[in-house]
JSON list of C-alpha atoms in Angstrom, two decimals:
[
{"chain": "D", "resi": 1, "resn": "UNK", "atom": "CA", "xyz": [12.70, 0.00, 0.49]},
{"chain": "D", "resi": 2, "resn": "UNK", "atom": "CA", "xyz": [11.04, 3.23, 1.67]},
{"chain": "D", "resi": 3, "resn": "UNK", "atom": "CA", "xyz": [9.45, 3.69, -1.74]},
{"chain": "D", "resi": 4, "resn": "UNK", "atom": "CA", "xyz": [7.96, 0.17, -1.55]},
{"chain": "D", "resi": 5, "resn": "UNK", "atom": "CA", "xyz": [6.51, 0.92, 1.88]},
{"chain": "D", "resi": 6, "resn": "UNK", "atom": "CA", "xyz": [5.00, 4.19, 0.61]},
{"chain": "D", "resi": 7, "resn": "UNK", "atom": "CA", "xyz": [3.43, 2.44, -2.40]},
{"chain": "D", "resi": 8, "resn": "UNK", "atom": "CA", "xyz": [2.02, -0.34, -0.23]},
{"chain": "D", "resi": 9, "resn": "UNK", "atom": "CA", "xyz": [0.68, 2.12, 2.37]},
{"chain": "D", "resi": 10, "resn": "UNK", "atom": "CA", "xyz": [-0.97, 4.06, -0.47]},
{"chain": "D", "resi": 11, "resn": "UNK", "atom": "CA", "xyz": [-2.52, 0.81, -1.70]},
{"chain": "D", "resi": 12, "resn": "UNK", "atom": "CA", "xyz": [-3.88, 0.08, 1.79]},
{"chain": "D", "resi": 13, "resn": "UNK", "atom": "CA", "xyz": [-5.42, 3.55, 2.01]},
{"chain": "D", "resi": 14, "resn": "UNK", "atom": "CA", "xyz": [-7.10, 3.22, -1.39]},
{"chain": "D", "resi": 15, "resn": "UNK", "atom": "CA", "xyz": [-8.32, -0.29, -0.55]},
{"chain": "D", "resi": 16, "resn": "UNK", "atom": "CA", "xyz": [-9.68, 0.90, 2.79]},
{"chain": "D", "resi": 17, "resn": "UNK", "atom": "CA", "xyz": [-11.51, 3.75, 1.06]},
{"chain": "D", "resi": 18, "resn": "UNK", "atom": "CA", "xyz": [-13.00, 1.32, -1.45]},
{"chain": "D", "resi": 19, "resn": "UNK", "atom": "CA", "xyz": [-14.06, -1.05, 1.32]},
{"chain": "D", "resi": 20, "resn": "UNK", "atom": "CA", "xyz": [-15.68, 1.76, 3.26]},
{"chain": "D", "resi": 21, "resn": "UNK", "atom": "CA", "xyz": [-17.55, 2.86, 0.14]},
{"chain": "D", "resi": 22, "resn": "UNK", "atom": "CA", "xyz": [-19.12, -0.61, 0.00]},
{"chain": "D", "resi": 23, "resn": "UNK", "atom": "CA", "xyz": [-20.52, -0.19, 3.50]},
{"chain": "D", "resi": 24, "resn": "UNK", "atom": "CA", "xyz": [-24.28, 0.15, 3.58]},
{"chain": "D", "resi": 25, "resn": "UNK", "atom": "CA", "xyz": [-25.90, 2.99, 5.50]},
{"chain": "D", "resi": 26, "resn": "UNK", "atom": "CA", "xyz": [-27.04, 0.54, 8.18]},
{"chain": "D", "resi": 27, "resn": "UNK", "atom": "CA", "xyz": [-23.48, -0.57, 8.95]},
{"chain": "D", "resi": 28, "resn": "UNK", "atom": "CA", "xyz": [-21.37, 1.61, 11.21]},
{"chain": "D", "resi": 29, "resn": "UNK", "atom": "CA", "xyz": [-17.58, 1.17, 11.21]},
{"chain": "D", "resi": 30, "resn": "UNK", "atom": "CA", "xyz": [-16.39, -0.64, 14.34]},
{"chain": "D", "resi": 31, "resn": "UNK", "atom": "CA", "xyz": [-13.08, 0.39, 15.90]},
{"chain": "D", "resi": 32, "resn": "UNK", "atom": "CA", "xyz": [-11.09, -1.95, 18.14]},
{"chain": "D", "resi": 33, "resn": "UNK", "atom": "CA", "xyz": [-7.68, -2.26, 19.76]},
{"chain": "D", "resi": 34, "resn": "UNK", "atom": "CA", "xyz": [-5.54, -4.70, 21.67]},
{"chain": "D", "resi": 35, "resn": "UNK", "atom": "CA", "xyz": [-2.54, -4.82, 23.98]},
{"chain": "D", "resi": 36, "resn": "UNK", "atom": "CA", "xyz": [-0.44, -7.90, 24.55]},
{"chain": "D", "resi": 37, "resn": "UNK", "atom": "CA", "xyz": [2.76, -9.64, 25.46]},
{"chain": "D", "resi": 38, "resn": "UNK", "atom": "CA", "xyz": [4.56, -11.95, 23.04]},
{"chain": "D", "resi": 39, "resn": "UNK", "atom": "CA", "xyz": [7.41, -14.40, 23.40]},
{"chain": "D", "resi": 40, "resn": "UNK", "atom": "CA", "xyz": [9.15, -15.67, 20.29]},
{"chain": "D", "resi": 41, "resn": "UNK", "atom": "CA", "xyz": [11.21, -18.79, 20.89]},
{"chain": "D", "resi": 42, "resn": "UNK", "atom": "CA", "xyz": [13.85, -19.76, 18.36]},
{"chain": "D", "resi": 43, "resn": "UNK", "atom": "CA", "xyz": [14.71, -23.07, 19.98]},
{"chain": "D", "resi": 44, "resn": "UNK", "atom": "CA", "xyz": [17.02, -23.73, 22.87]},
{"chain": "D", "resi": 45, "resn": "UNK", "atom": "CA", "xyz": [17.59, -20.70, 25.05]},
{"chain": "D", "resi": 46, "resn": "UNK", "atom": "CA", "xyz": [17.03, -18.11, 22.30]},
{"chain": "D", "resi": 47, "resn": "UNK", "atom": "CA", "xyz": [13.83, -16.14, 22.77]},
{"chain": "D", "resi": 48, "resn": "UNK", "atom": "CA", "xyz": [12.59, -12.58, 22.36]},
{"chain": "D", "resi": 49, "resn": "UNK", "atom": "CA", "xyz": [10.00, -10.84, 24.55]},
{"chain": "D", "resi": 50, "resn": "UNK", "atom": "CA", "xyz": [7.83, -7.99, 23.30]},
{"chain": "D", "resi": 51, "resn": "UNK", "atom": "CA", "xyz": [4.97, -5.73, 24.26]},
{"chain": "D", "resi": 52, "resn": "UNK", "atom": "CA", "xyz": [2.51, -5.33, 21.40]},
{"chain": "D", "resi": 53, "resn": "UNK", "atom": "CA", "xyz": [-0.36, -3.01, 20.54]},
{"chain": "D", "resi": 54, "resn": "UNK", "atom": "CA", "xyz": [-2.72, -2.90, 17.61]},
{"chain": "D", "resi": 55, "resn": "UNK", "atom": "CA", "xyz": [-5.83, -1.22, 16.33]},
{"chain": "D", "resi": 56, "resn": "UNK", "atom": "CA", "xyz": [-8.23, -1.64, 13.49]},
{"chain": "D", "resi": 57, "resn": "UNK", "atom": "CA", "xyz": [-11.54, -0.77, 11.98]},
{"chain": "D", "resi": 58, "resn": "UNK", "atom": "CA", "xyz": [-14.12, -2.99, 10.31]},
{"chain": "D", "resi": 59, "resn": "UNK", "atom": "CA", "xyz": [-16.11, -1.26, 7.58]},
{"chain": "D", "resi": 60, "resn": "UNK", "atom": "CA", "xyz": [-18.66, -4.04, 7.20]},
{"chain": "D", "resi": 61, "resn": "UNK", "atom": "CA", "xyz": [-18.88, -7.73, 8.04]},
{"chain": "D", "resi": 62, "resn": "UNK", "atom": "CA", "xyz": [-16.36, -8.59, 5.29]},
{"chain": "D", "resi": 63, "resn": "UNK", "atom": "CA", "xyz": [-13.63, -5.91, 5.18]},
{"chain": "D", "resi": 64, "resn": "UNK", "atom": "CA", "xyz": [-11.41, -3.90, 7.51]},
{"chain": "D", "resi": 65, "resn": "UNK", "atom": "CA", "xyz": [-7.89, -2.60, 8.09]},
{"chain": "D", "resi": 66, "resn": "UNK", "atom": "CA", "xyz": [-5.46, -3.09, 10.97]},
{"chain": "D", "resi": 67, "resn": "UNK", "atom": "CA", "xyz": [-2.11, -1.76, 12.14]},
{"chain": "D", "resi": 68, "resn": "UNK", "atom": "CA", "xyz": [0.05, -3.21, 14.87]},
{"chain": "D", "resi": 69, "resn": "UNK", "atom": "CA", "xyz": [3.43, -2.86, 16.45]},
{"chain": "D", "resi": 70, "resn": "UNK", "atom": "CA", "xyz": [5.62, -4.73, 18.90]},
{"chain": "D", "resi": 71, "resn": "UNK", "atom": "CA", "xyz": [8.60, -3.42, 20.83]},
{"chain": "D", "resi": 72, "resn": "UNK", "atom": "CA", "xyz": [11.19, -5.69, 22.38]},
{"chain": "D", "resi": 73, "resn": "UNK", "atom": "CA", "xyz": [11.75, -5.82, 26.12]},
{"chain": "D", "resi": 74, "resn": "UNK", "atom": "CA", "xyz": [14.91, -7.29, 27.55]},
{"chain": "D", "resi": 75, "resn": "UNK", "atom": "CA", "xyz": [17.77, -8.96, 25.71]},
{"chain": "D", "resi": 76, "resn": "UNK", "atom": "CA", "xyz": [18.70, -12.59, 25.17]},
{"chain": "D", "resi": 77, "resn": "UNK", "atom": "CA", "xyz": [22.04, -14.41, 25.01]},
{"chain": "D", "resi": 78, "resn": "UNK", "atom": "CA", "xyz": [22.61, -16.30, 21.78]},
{"chain": "D", "resi": 79, "resn": "UNK", "atom": "CA", "xyz": [23.57, -19.93, 22.44]},
{"chain": "D", "resi": 80, "resn": "UNK", "atom": "CA", "xyz": [25.66, -19.20, 25.55]},
{"chain": "D", "resi": 81, "resn": "UNK", "atom": "CA", "xyz": [28.15, -16.99, 23.72]},
{"chain": "D", "resi": 82, "resn": "UNK", "atom": "CA", "xyz": [28.95, -13.38, 24.48]},
{"chain": "D", "resi": 83, "resn": "UNK", "atom": "CA", "xyz": [26.34, -11.92, 22.12]},
{"chain": "D", "resi": 84, "resn": "UNK", "atom": "CA", "xyz": [23.23, -10.11, 23.39]},
{"chain": "D", "resi": 85, "resn": "UNK", "atom": "CA", "xyz": [20.37, -9.84, 20.93]},
{"chain": "D", "resi": 86, "resn": "UNK", "atom": "CA", "xyz": [17.15, -7.82, 21.06]},
{"chain": "D", "resi": 87, "resn": "UNK", "atom": "CA", "xyz": [13.98, -7.36, 19.06]},
{"chain": "D", "resi": 88, "resn": "UNK", "atom": "CA", "xyz": [13.94, -3.59, 18.51]},
{"chain": "D", "resi": 89, "resn": "UNK", "atom": "CA", "xyz": [10.51, -3.37, 16.86]},
{"chain": "D", "resi": 90, "resn": "UNK", "atom": "CA", "xyz": [8.07, -4.92, 14.44]},
{"chain": "D", "resi": 91, "resn": "UNK", "atom": "CA", "xyz": [5.35, -2.84, 12.74]},
{"chain": "D", "resi": 92, "resn": "UNK", "atom": "CA", "xyz": [2.75, -3.68, 10.13]},
{"chain": "D", "resi": 93, "resn": "UNK", "atom": "CA", "xyz": [-0.38, -2.59, 8.29]},
{"chain": "D", "resi": 94, "resn": "UNK", "atom": "CA", "xyz": [-2.97, -5.03, 6.92]},
{"chain": "D", "resi": 95, "resn": "UNK", "atom": "CA", "xyz": [-6.15, -5.42, 4.92]},
{"chain": "D", "resi": 96, "resn": "UNK", "atom": "CA", "xyz": [-8.47, -7.78, 6.77]},
{"chain": "D", "resi": 97, "resn": "UNK", "atom": "CA", "xyz": [-11.05, -10.05, 5.20]},
{"chain": "D", "resi": 98, "resn": "UNK", "atom": "CA", "xyz": [-13.67, -11.80, 7.34]},
{"chain": "D", "resi": 99, "resn": "UNK", "atom": "CA", "xyz": [-16.25, -14.40, 6.39]},
{"chain": "D", "resi": 100, "resn": "UNK", "atom": "CA", "xyz": [-18.99, -15.50, 8.83]},
{"chain": "D", "resi": 101, "resn": "UNK", "atom": "CA", "xyz": [-19.32, -19.30, 8.88]},
{"chain": "D", "resi": 102, "resn": "UNK", "atom": "CA", "xyz": [-21.79, -19.70, 11.79]},
{"chain": "D", "resi": 103, "resn": "UNK", "atom": "CA", "xyz": [-23.32, -17.63, 14.54]},
{"chain": "D", "resi": 104, "resn": "UNK", "atom": "CA", "xyz": [-20.43, -16.13, 16.53]},
{"chain": "D", "resi": 105, "resn": "UNK", "atom": "CA", "xyz": [-17.83, -17.91, 14.33]},
{"chain": "D", "resi": 106, "resn": "UNK", "atom": "CA", "xyz": [-15.91, -16.32, 11.48]},
{"chain": "D", "resi": 107, "resn": "UNK", "atom": "CA", "xyz": [-12.81, -16.97, 9.38]},
{"chain": "D", "resi": 108, "resn": "UNK", "atom": "CA", "xyz": [-10.34, -14.10, 9.16]},
{"chain": "D", "resi": 109, "resn": "UNK", "atom": "CA", "xyz": [-7.36, -13.48, 6.88]},
{"chain": "D", "resi": 110, "resn": "UNK", "atom": "CA", "xyz": [-4.84, -10.64, 6.75]},
{"chain": "D", "resi": 111, "resn": "UNK", "atom": "CA", "xyz": [-2.73, -9.38, 3.87]},
{"chain": "D", "resi": 112, "resn": "UNK", "atom": "CA", "xyz": [-0.28, -6.60, 4.55]},
{"chain": "D", "resi": 113, "resn": "UNK", "atom": "CA", "xyz": [3.22, -5.25, 4.84]},
{"chain": "D", "resi": 114, "resn": "UNK", "atom": "CA", "xyz": [5.50, -5.40, 7.88]},
{"chain": "D", "resi": 115, "resn": "UNK", "atom": "CA", "xyz": [8.98, -4.35, 8.99]},
{"chain": "D", "resi": 116, "resn": "UNK", "atom": "CA", "xyz": [11.03, -5.92, 11.80]},
{"chain": "D", "resi": 117, "resn": "UNK", "atom": "CA", "xyz": [14.38, -4.86, 13.22]},
{"chain": "D", "resi": 118, "resn": "UNK", "atom": "CA", "xyz": [16.73, -6.88, 15.43]},
{"chain": "D", "resi": 119, "resn": "UNK", "atom": "CA", "xyz": [19.98, -5.72, 17.02]},
{"chain": "D", "resi": 120, "resn": "UNK", "atom": "CA", "xyz": [22.92, -7.54, 18.56]},
{"chain": "D", "resi": 121, "resn": "UNK", "atom": "CA", "xyz": [25.93, -6.46, 20.56]},
{"chain": "D", "resi": 122, "resn": "UNK", "atom": "CA", "xyz": [29.15, -8.14, 21.61]},
{"chain": "D", "resi": 123, "resn": "UNK", "atom": "CA", "xyz": [32.47, -6.87, 22.98]},
{"chain": "D", "resi": 124, "resn": "UNK", "atom": "CA", "xyz": [31.42, -3.24, 22.59]},
{"chain": "D", "resi": 125, "resn": "UNK", "atom": "CA", "xyz": [30.16, -3.55, 19.01]},
{"chain": "D", "resi": 126, "resn": "UNK", "atom": "CA", "xyz": [26.52, -3.16, 18.08]},
{"chain": "D", "resi": 127, "resn": "UNK", "atom": "CA", "xyz": [24.83, -4.03, 14.79]},
{"chain": "D", "resi": 128, "resn": "UNK", "atom": "CA", "xyz": [21.22, -3.97, 13.69]},
{"chain": "D", "resi": 129, "resn": "UNK", "atom": "CA", "xyz": [19.37, -5.39, 10.74]},
{"chain": "D", "resi": 130, "resn": "UNK", "atom": "CA", "xyz": [15.85, -4.89, 9.50]},
{"chain": "D", "resi": 131, "resn": "UNK", "atom": "CA", "xyz": [13.71, -6.71, 6.99]},
{"chain": "D", "resi": 132, "resn": "UNK", "atom": "CA", "xyz": [10.43, -5.68, 5.47]},
{"chain": "D", "resi": 133, "resn": "UNK", "atom": "CA", "xyz": [8.01, -7.24, 3.06]},
{"chain": "D", "resi": 134, "resn": "UNK", "atom": "CA", "xyz": [4.54, -8.54, 2.41]},
{"chain": "D", "resi": 135, "resn": "UNK", "atom": "CA", "xyz": [2.83, -10.66, 5.05]},
{"chain": "D", "resi": 136, "resn": "UNK", "atom": "CA", "xyz": [-0.27, -12.82, 5.16]},
{"chain": "D", "resi": 137, "resn": "UNK", "atom": "CA", "xyz": [-2.04, -15.05, 7.56]}
]
């Protein structure tokens, strides 16, 4: 799994370099960032709360890269049983494509790789599980 992440991160770096090479001299890369709060509801009483942060750079009006992360805050009971569950973290890196459709309106898509880890504990036992893979949206 670590080898896949390294290969994909290498791909993102090469793609970002290629996108920046396509930037004309008149275009200056634009850096941006965000902070936020997220709540993921899984139906019923099951929900996860997280603080998130992200940053990115646009190389021109069509291409950019982003990275973001979220870290869980608090724990949740799973369906009224003695199990406490928590979002430990979620991190990702993305290539971003943007297409202007009107003045001040653009369509944006992201293609990247992300990893998320959840943990649960009950009666003194704690387990965690993580999943990683390609993402898009």
